[in-house]
Amino acid sequence: NSYVYEANEANNEFKRPIVVTTTQVISSPWRTLGSSQFGSLNGLDFAPDGIRLAAAGGNTAFLWDAQSGDLRGRFTGHTGSIDTVDFSPLGDQLLTGARDGTSRLWDAATRQQARSFAATPGQPNPAVLSADGTRVFAGSGLNLPRLWDALTGVELRTFSGHTSAVYAVALSSDGVTGLTGSDDNTAI
């Protein structure tokens, strides 16, 4: 299970936990988003508005209204399990990274794919958007993380240094520095 808590701004305490789970048996005040039909939920991300929540389950990403718990839509097209979801800074796009070797950028409103970025099929493909939404940084099963221009889909750079699959990626808030974590027990 994954737990999401609503923060009480007055005293910085957490309240009203929302549970994102693969079962539907949770008692109040918990709110359940999802059911066993969605499979295992891997990646989670709130949109900047704090209302929409994306979750990756199997080959599909799901969009929920975190306040009502209503499922608002699905992002379909991946042929491998989705590992990560990441909203753009404006919340108008959603990035998914999947084991089919692609990261995909979607229109969050229409749930239509805008762009695809190829990596390594069959391996975890963690992916993040830069804080300004202009770059996609993704890991790779072949130990070669890549950076793409999110607007054009052009690959800007392939990075080396790891000796095994890259399972985690992060970008600094200014988009200048990338960090990767690998199965080779290193972070670069």
PDB file of C-alpha atoms in Angstrom:
ATOM      1  CA  ASN A   1       0.000   0.000   0.000  1.00  0.00           C
ATOM      2  CA  SER A   2       1.020   3.586  -0.581  1.00  0.00           C
ATOM      3  CA  TYR A   3      -0.228   6.266   1.795  1.00  0.00           C
ATOM      4  CA  VAL A   4      -0.926   9.871   0.894  1.00  0.00           C
ATOM      5  CA  TYR A   5      -1.627  12.378   3.659  1.00  0.00           C
ATOM      6  CA  GLU A   6      -3.344  15.740   3.483  1.00  0.00           C
ATOM      7  CA  ALA A   7      -1.346  18.366   5.335  1.00  0.00           C
ATOM      8  CA  ASN A   8      -2.976  20.731   7.816  1.00  0.00           C
ATOM      9  CA  GLU A   9      -1.353  24.072   6.965  1.00  0.00           C
ATOM     10  CA  ALA A  10      -2.284  25.671  10.305  1.00  0.00           C
ATOM     11  CA  ASN A  11      -0.050  23.430  12.419  1.00  0.00           C
ATOM     12  CA  ASN A  12       1.953  21.416   9.848  1.00  0.00           C
ATOM     13  CA  GLU A  13       0.348  18.151  10.929  1.00  0.00           C
ATOM     14  CA  PHE A  14      -0.804  15.453   8.588  1.00  0.00           C
ATOM     15  CA  LYS A  15      -4.458  14.481   8.518  1.00  0.00           C
ATOM     16  CA  ARG A  16      -6.971  12.585   6.394  1.00  0.00           C
ATOM     17  CA  PRO A  17      -4.742   9.841   4.981  1.00  0.00           C
ATOM     18  CA  ILE A  18      -5.675   8.608   1.517  1.00  0.00           C
ATOM     19  CA  VAL A  19      -4.627   5.069   0.667  1.00  0.00           C
ATOM     20  CA  VAL A  20      -3.603   4.049  -2.821  1.00  0.00           C
ATOM     21  CA  THR A  21      -3.825   0.289  -2.755  1.00  0.00           C
ATOM     22  CA  THR A  22      -4.684  -2.822  -4.714  1.00  0.00           C
ATOM     23  CA  THR A  23      -7.461  -3.808  -2.315  1.00  0.00           C
ATOM     24  CA  GLN A  24     -10.737  -2.090  -1.560  1.00  0.00           C
ATOM     25  CA  VAL A  25     -11.066  -2.991   2.116  1.00  0.00           C
ATOM     26  CA  ILE A  26      -9.971   0.103   4.056  1.00  0.00           C
ATOM     27  CA  SER A  27     -12.122   1.651   6.743  1.00  0.00           C
ATOM     28  CA  SER A  28     -12.881   5.360   7.195  1.00  0.00           C
ATOM     29  CA  PRO A  29     -11.217   7.892   7.422  1.00  0.00           C
ATOM     30  CA  TRP A  30      -9.065   6.202   4.779  1.00  0.00           C
ATOM     31  CA  ARG A  31      -9.962   6.781   1.167  1.00  0.00           C
ATOM     32  CA  THR A  32      -9.126   4.007  -1.291  1.00  0.00           C
ATOM     33  CA  LEU A  33      -8.035   4.857  -4.795  1.00  0.00           C
ATOM     34  CA  GLY A  34      -7.855   1.829  -7.037  1.00  0.00           C
ATOM     35  CA  SER A  35      -8.740  -1.810  -6.705  1.00  0.00           C
ATOM     36  CA  SER A  36      -7.335  -5.202  -7.593  1.00  0.00           C
ATOM     37  CA  GLN A  37      -8.267  -4.589 -11.253  1.00  0.00           C
ATOM     38  CA  PHE A  38      -5.395  -2.075 -11.522  1.00  0.00           C
ATOM     39  CA  GLY A  39      -2.681  -4.487 -10.404  1.00  0.00           C
ATOM     40  CA  SER A  40       0.383  -3.390  -8.494  1.00  0.00           C
ATOM     41  CA  LEU A  41       0.796   0.381  -8.202  1.00  0.00           C
ATOM     42  CA  ASN A  42       4.369   1.531  -8.751  1.00  0.00           C
ATOM     43  CA  GLY A  43       4.773   5.256  -9.420  1.00  0.00           C
ATOM     44  CA  LEU A  44       2.748   8.037  -7.778  1.00  0.00           C
ATOM     45  CA  ASP A  45       2.711  11.793  -8.311  1.00  0.00           C
ATOM     46  CA  PHE A  46       0.448  14.696  -7.404  1.00  0.00           C
ATOM     47  CA  ALA A  47      -0.261  17.356 -10.006  1.00  0.00           C
ATOM     48  CA  PRO A  48       0.802  20.858  -8.928  1.00  0.00           C
ATOM     49  CA  ASP A  49      -2.866  21.691  -8.207  1.00  0.00           C
ATOM     50  CA  GLY A  50      -2.818  19.075  -5.421  1.00  0.00           C
ATOM     51  CA  ILE A  51      -6.132  17.701  -6.664  1.00  0.00           C
ATOM     52  CA  ARG A  52      -5.108  15.259  -9.367  1.00  0.00           C
ATOM     53  CA  LEU A  53      -3.066  12.166  -8.578  1.00  0.00           C
ATOM     54  CA  ALA A  54      -1.385   9.918 -11.135  1.00  0.00           C
ATOM     55  CA  ALA A  55      -0.491   6.320 -10.362  1.00  0.00           C
ATOM     56  CA  ALA A  56       1.182   3.626 -12.451  1.00  0.00           C
ATOM     57  CA  GLY A  57      -0.410   0.186 -12.427  1.00  0.00           C
ATOM     58  CA  GLY A  58       0.740  -2.448 -14.893  1.00  0.00           C
ATOM     59  CA  ASN A  59       0.922  -1.044 -18.432  1.00  0.00           C
ATOM     60  CA  THR A  60      -1.431   1.830 -17.600  1.00  0.00           C
ATOM     61  CA  ALA A  61      -1.213   5.106 -15.702  1.00  0.00           C
ATOM     62  CA  PHE A  62      -4.365   6.222 -13.893  1.00  0.00           C
ATOM     63  CA  LEU A  63      -5.554   9.725 -13.110  1.00  0.00           C
ATOM     64  CA  TRP A  64      -7.612  10.236  -9.948  1.00  0.00           C
ATOM     65  CA  ASP A  65      -9.300  13.129  -8.254  1.00  0.00           C
ATOM     66  CA  ALA A  66      -7.552  12.901  -4.883  1.00  0.00           C
ATOM     67  CA  GLN A  67     -10.363  14.772  -3.117  1.00  0.00           C
ATOM     68  CA  SER A  68     -13.305  12.680  -4.314  1.00  0.00           C
ATOM     69  CA  GLY A  69     -11.390   9.473  -5.040  1.00  0.00           C
ATOM     70  CA  ASP A  70     -12.981   9.300  -8.522  1.00  0.00           C
ATOM     71  CA  LEU A  71     -11.019   7.776 -11.372  1.00  0.00           C
ATOM     72  CA  ARG A  72     -10.745  10.503 -14.050  1.00  0.00           C
ATOM     73  CA  GLY A  73      -9.000   8.579 -16.803  1.00  0.00           C
ATOM     74  CA  ARG A  74      -6.308   6.250 -18.042  1.00  0.00           C
ATOM     75  CA  PHE A  75      -3.114   6.711 -20.034  1.00  0.00           C
ATOM     76  CA  THR A  76      -2.722   3.631 -22.242  1.00  0.00           C
ATOM     77  CA  GLY A  77      -0.137   2.632 -24.817  1.00  0.00           C
ATOM     78  CA  HIS A  78       2.815   1.174 -22.934  1.00  0.00           C
ATOM     79  CA  THR A  79       3.514  -2.520 -23.562  1.00  0.00           C
ATOM     80  CA  GLY A  80       5.562  -2.966 -20.382  1.00  0.00           C
ATOM     81  CA  SER A  81       4.938  -2.216 -16.734  1.00  0.00           C
ATOM     82  CA  ILE A  82       5.098   1.501 -15.873  1.00  0.00           C
ATOM     83  CA  ASP A  83       7.650   2.312 -13.177  1.00  0.00           C
ATOM     84  CA  THR A  84       7.337   6.099 -12.822  1.00  0.00           C
ATOM     85  CA  VAL A  85       4.887   8.959 -13.340  1.00  0.00           C
ATOM     86  CA  ASP A  86       5.805  12.649 -13.159  1.00  0.00           C
ATOM     87  CA  PHE A  87       3.572  15.690 -13.739  1.00  0.00           C
ATOM     88  CA  SER A  88       4.950  18.728 -15.552  1.00  0.00           C
ATOM     89  CA  PRO A  89       5.317  21.948 -13.517  1.00  0.00           C
ATOM     90  CA  LEU A  90       2.009  23.299 -14.859  1.00  0.00           C
ATOM     91  CA  GLY A  91       0.261  19.930 -14.514  1.00  0.00           C
ATOM     92  CA  ASP A  92      -0.676  19.978 -18.185  1.00  0.00           C
ATOM     93  CA  GLN A  93       1.501  16.977 -19.072  1.00  0.00           C
ATOM     94  CA  LEU A  94       2.348  13.640 -17.495  1.00  0.00           C
ATOM     95  CA  LEU A  95       5.576  11.718 -18.082  1.00  0.00           C
ATOM     96  CA  THR A  96       5.590   7.932 -17.727  1.00  0.00           C
ATOM     97  CA  GLY A  97       8.606   5.602 -17.753  1.00  0.00           C
ATOM     98  CA  ALA A  98       8.016   1.901 -18.448  1.00  0.00           C
ATOM     99  CA  ARG A  99       9.706  -1.450 -18.928  1.00  0.00           C
ATOM    100  CA  ASP A 100       8.815  -1.391 -22.633  1.00  0.00           C
ATOM    101  CA  GLY A 101      11.892   0.814 -22.967  1.00  0.00           C
ATOM    102  CA  THR A 102      10.058   4.077 -23.461  1.00  0.00           C
ATOM    103  CA  SER A 103       9.289   7.215 -21.563  1.00  0.00           C
ATOM    104  CA  ARG A 104       6.147   8.887 -22.839  1.00  0.00           C
ATOM    105  CA  LEU A 105       4.869  12.427 -22.460  1.00  0.00           C
ATOM    106  CA  TRP A 106       1.074  12.734 -22.362  1.00  0.00           C
ATOM    107  CA  ASP A 107      -1.414  15.577 -22.521  1.00  0.00           C
ATOM    108  CA  ALA A 108      -2.909  15.392 -19.012  1.00  0.00           C
ATOM    109  CA  ALA A 109      -6.317  16.711 -20.118  1.00  0.00           C
ATOM    110  CA  THR A 110      -6.902  14.538 -23.198  1.00  0.00           C
ATOM    111  CA  ARG A 111      -4.679  11.639 -22.077  1.00  0.00           C
ATOM    112  CA  GLN A 112      -3.223  11.508 -25.601  1.00  0.00           C
ATOM    113  CA  GLN A 113       0.455  10.746 -26.110  1.00  0.00           C
ATOM    114  CA  ALA A 114       2.421  13.804 -27.219  1.00  0.00           C
ATOM    115  CA  ARG A 115       5.899  12.247 -27.514  1.00  0.00           C
ATOM    116  CA  SER A 116       7.848   9.047 -26.924  1.00  0.00           C
ATOM    117  CA  PHE A 117      11.493   8.693 -25.860  1.00  0.00           C
ATOM    118  CA  ALA A 118      13.200   5.318 -26.508  1.00  0.00           C
ATOM    119  CA  ALA A 119      15.490   3.634 -23.973  1.00  0.00           C
ATOM    120  CA  THR A 120      16.066  -0.060 -23.186  1.00  0.00           C
ATOM    121  CA  PRO A 121      13.165  -2.548 -23.462  1.00  0.00           C
ATOM    122  CA  GLY A 122      12.593  -5.009 -20.637  1.00  0.00           C
ATOM    123  CA  GLN A 123      14.312  -2.971 -17.946  1.00  0.00           C
ATOM    124  CA  PRO A 124      13.063  -0.446 -15.403  1.00  0.00           C
ATOM    125  CA  ASN A 125      12.916   2.972 -17.016  1.00  0.00           C
ATOM    126  CA  PRO A 126      12.712   5.649 -14.322  1.00  0.00           C
ATOM    127  CA  ALA A 127      12.024   9.072 -15.810  1.00  0.00           C
ATOM    128  CA  VAL A 128      11.627  12.656 -14.569  1.00  0.00           C
ATOM    129  CA  LEU A 129      10.828  16.023 -16.101  1.00  0.00           C
ATOM    130  CA  SER A 130      12.974  19.051 -15.402  1.00  0.00           C
ATOM    131  CA  ALA A 131      11.436  21.711 -13.148  1.00  0.00           C
ATOM    132  CA  ASP A 132      10.743  23.908 -16.180  1.00  0.00           C
ATOM    133  CA  GLY A 133       9.256  20.988 -18.151  1.00  0.00           C
ATOM    134  CA  THR A 134      11.733  21.265 -21.038  1.00  0.00           C
ATOM    135  CA  ARG A 135      13.890  18.173 -20.425  1.00  0.00           C
ATOM    136  CA  VAL A 136      13.268  14.466 -19.859  1.00  0.00           C
ATOM    137  CA  PHE A 137      15.903  12.515 -17.912  1.00  0.00           C
ATOM    138  CA  ALA A 138      15.529   8.729 -17.949  1.00  0.00           C
ATOM    139  CA  GLY A 139      17.396   5.715 -16.621  1.00  0.00           C
ATOM    140  CA  SER A 140      18.225   2.631 -18.616  1.00  0.00           C
ATOM    141  CA  GLY A 141      18.715  -1.107 -18.274  1.00  0.00           C
ATOM    142  CA  LEU A 142      21.922  -0.733 -20.265  1.00  0.00           C
ATOM    143  CA  ASN A 143      23.516   1.599 -17.688  1.00  0.00           C
ATOM    144  CA  LEU A 144      23.216   4.594 -20.054  1.00  0.00           C
ATOM    145  CA  PRO A 145      20.819   7.265 -18.778  1.00  0.00           C
ATOM    146  CA  ARG A 146      19.665   9.778 -21.380  1.00  0.00           C
ATOM    147  CA  LEU A 147      18.546  13.383 -21.549  1.00  0.00           C
ATOM    148  CA  TRP A 148      15.973  14.537 -24.128  1.00  0.00           C
ATOM    149  CA  ASP A 149      14.433  17.812 -25.181  1.00  0.00           C
ATOM    150  CA  ALA A 150      10.816  17.390 -24.020  1.00  0.00           C
ATOM    151  CA  LEU A 151       9.494  19.790 -26.653  1.00  0.00           C
ATOM    152  CA  THR A 152      11.136  18.237 -29.738  1.00  0.00           C
ATOM    153  CA  GLY A 153      11.919  14.682 -28.609  1.00  0.00           C
ATOM    154  CA  VAL A 154      15.552  15.081 -29.679  1.00  0.00           C
ATOM    155  CA  GLU A 155      18.067  13.150 -27.578  1.00  0.00           C
ATOM    156  CA  LEU A 156      20.520  15.674 -26.146  1.00  0.00           C
ATOM    157  CA  ARG A 157      22.971  13.391 -24.386  1.00  0.00           C
ATOM    158  CA  THR A 158      23.721   9.852 -23.254  1.00  0.00           C
ATOM    159  CA  PHE A 159      25.616   9.555 -19.965  1.00  0.00           C
ATOM    160  CA  SER A 160      28.118   6.861 -19.018  1.00  0.00           C
ATOM    161  CA  GLY A 161      29.799   5.786 -15.807  1.00  0.00           C
ATOM    162  CA  HIS A 162      27.581   3.042 -14.404  1.00  0.00           C
ATOM    163  CA  THR A 163      28.372  -0.637 -14.914  1.00  0.00           C
ATOM    164  CA  SER A 164      24.805  -1.870 -14.368  1.00  0.00           C
ATOM    165  CA  ALA A 165      21.171  -0.842 -14.868  1.00  0.00           C
ATOM    166  CA  VAL A 166      20.123   2.648 -13.745  1.00  0.00           C
ATOM    167  CA  TYR A 167      17.057   2.356 -11.491  1.00  0.00           C
ATOM    168  CA  ALA A 168      16.721   5.907 -10.164  1.00  0.00           C
ATOM    169  CA  VAL A 169      17.092   9.379 -11.672  1.00  0.00           C
ATOM    170  CA  ALA A 170      16.718  12.928 -10.367  1.00  0.00           C
ATOM    171  CA  LEU A 171      17.300  16.438 -11.678  1.00  0.00           C
ATOM    172  CA  SER A 172      18.186  19.495  -9.633  1.00  0.00           C
ATOM    173  CA  SER A 173      15.587  22.267  -9.516  1.00  0.00           C
ATOM    174  CA  ASP A 174      17.620  24.359 -11.984  1.00  0.00           C
ATOM    175  CA  GLY A 175      17.877  21.380 -14.385  1.00  0.00           C
ATOM    176  CA  VAL A 176      21.664  21.623 -14.545  1.00  0.00           C
ATOM    177  CA  THR A 177      22.636  18.638 -12.402  1.00  0.00           C
ATOM    178  CA  GLY A 178      21.411  15.064 -12.831  1.00  0.00           C
ATOM    179  CA  LEU A 179      21.781  12.211 -10.375  1.00  0.00           C
ATOM    180  CA  THR A 180      21.505   8.520 -11.181  1.00  0.00           C
ATOM    181  CA  GLY A 181      21.341   5.461  -8.925  1.00  0.00           C
ATOM    182  CA  SER A 182      22.349   2.070 -10.241  1.00  0.00           C
ATOM    183  CA  ASP A 183      22.312  -1.626  -9.542  1.00  0.00           C
ATOM    184  CA  ASP A 184      26.122  -1.287  -9.429  1.00  0.00           C
ATOM    185  CA  ASN A 185      25.653   0.263  -5.938  1.00  0.00           C
ATOM    186  CA  THR A 186      26.687   3.759  -7.007  1.00  0.00           C
ATOM    187  CA  ALA A 187      25.066   7.146  -7.406  1.00  0.00           C
ATOM    188  CA  ILE A 188      26.600   9.423 -10.013  1.00  0.00           C
TER     189      ILE A 188
END
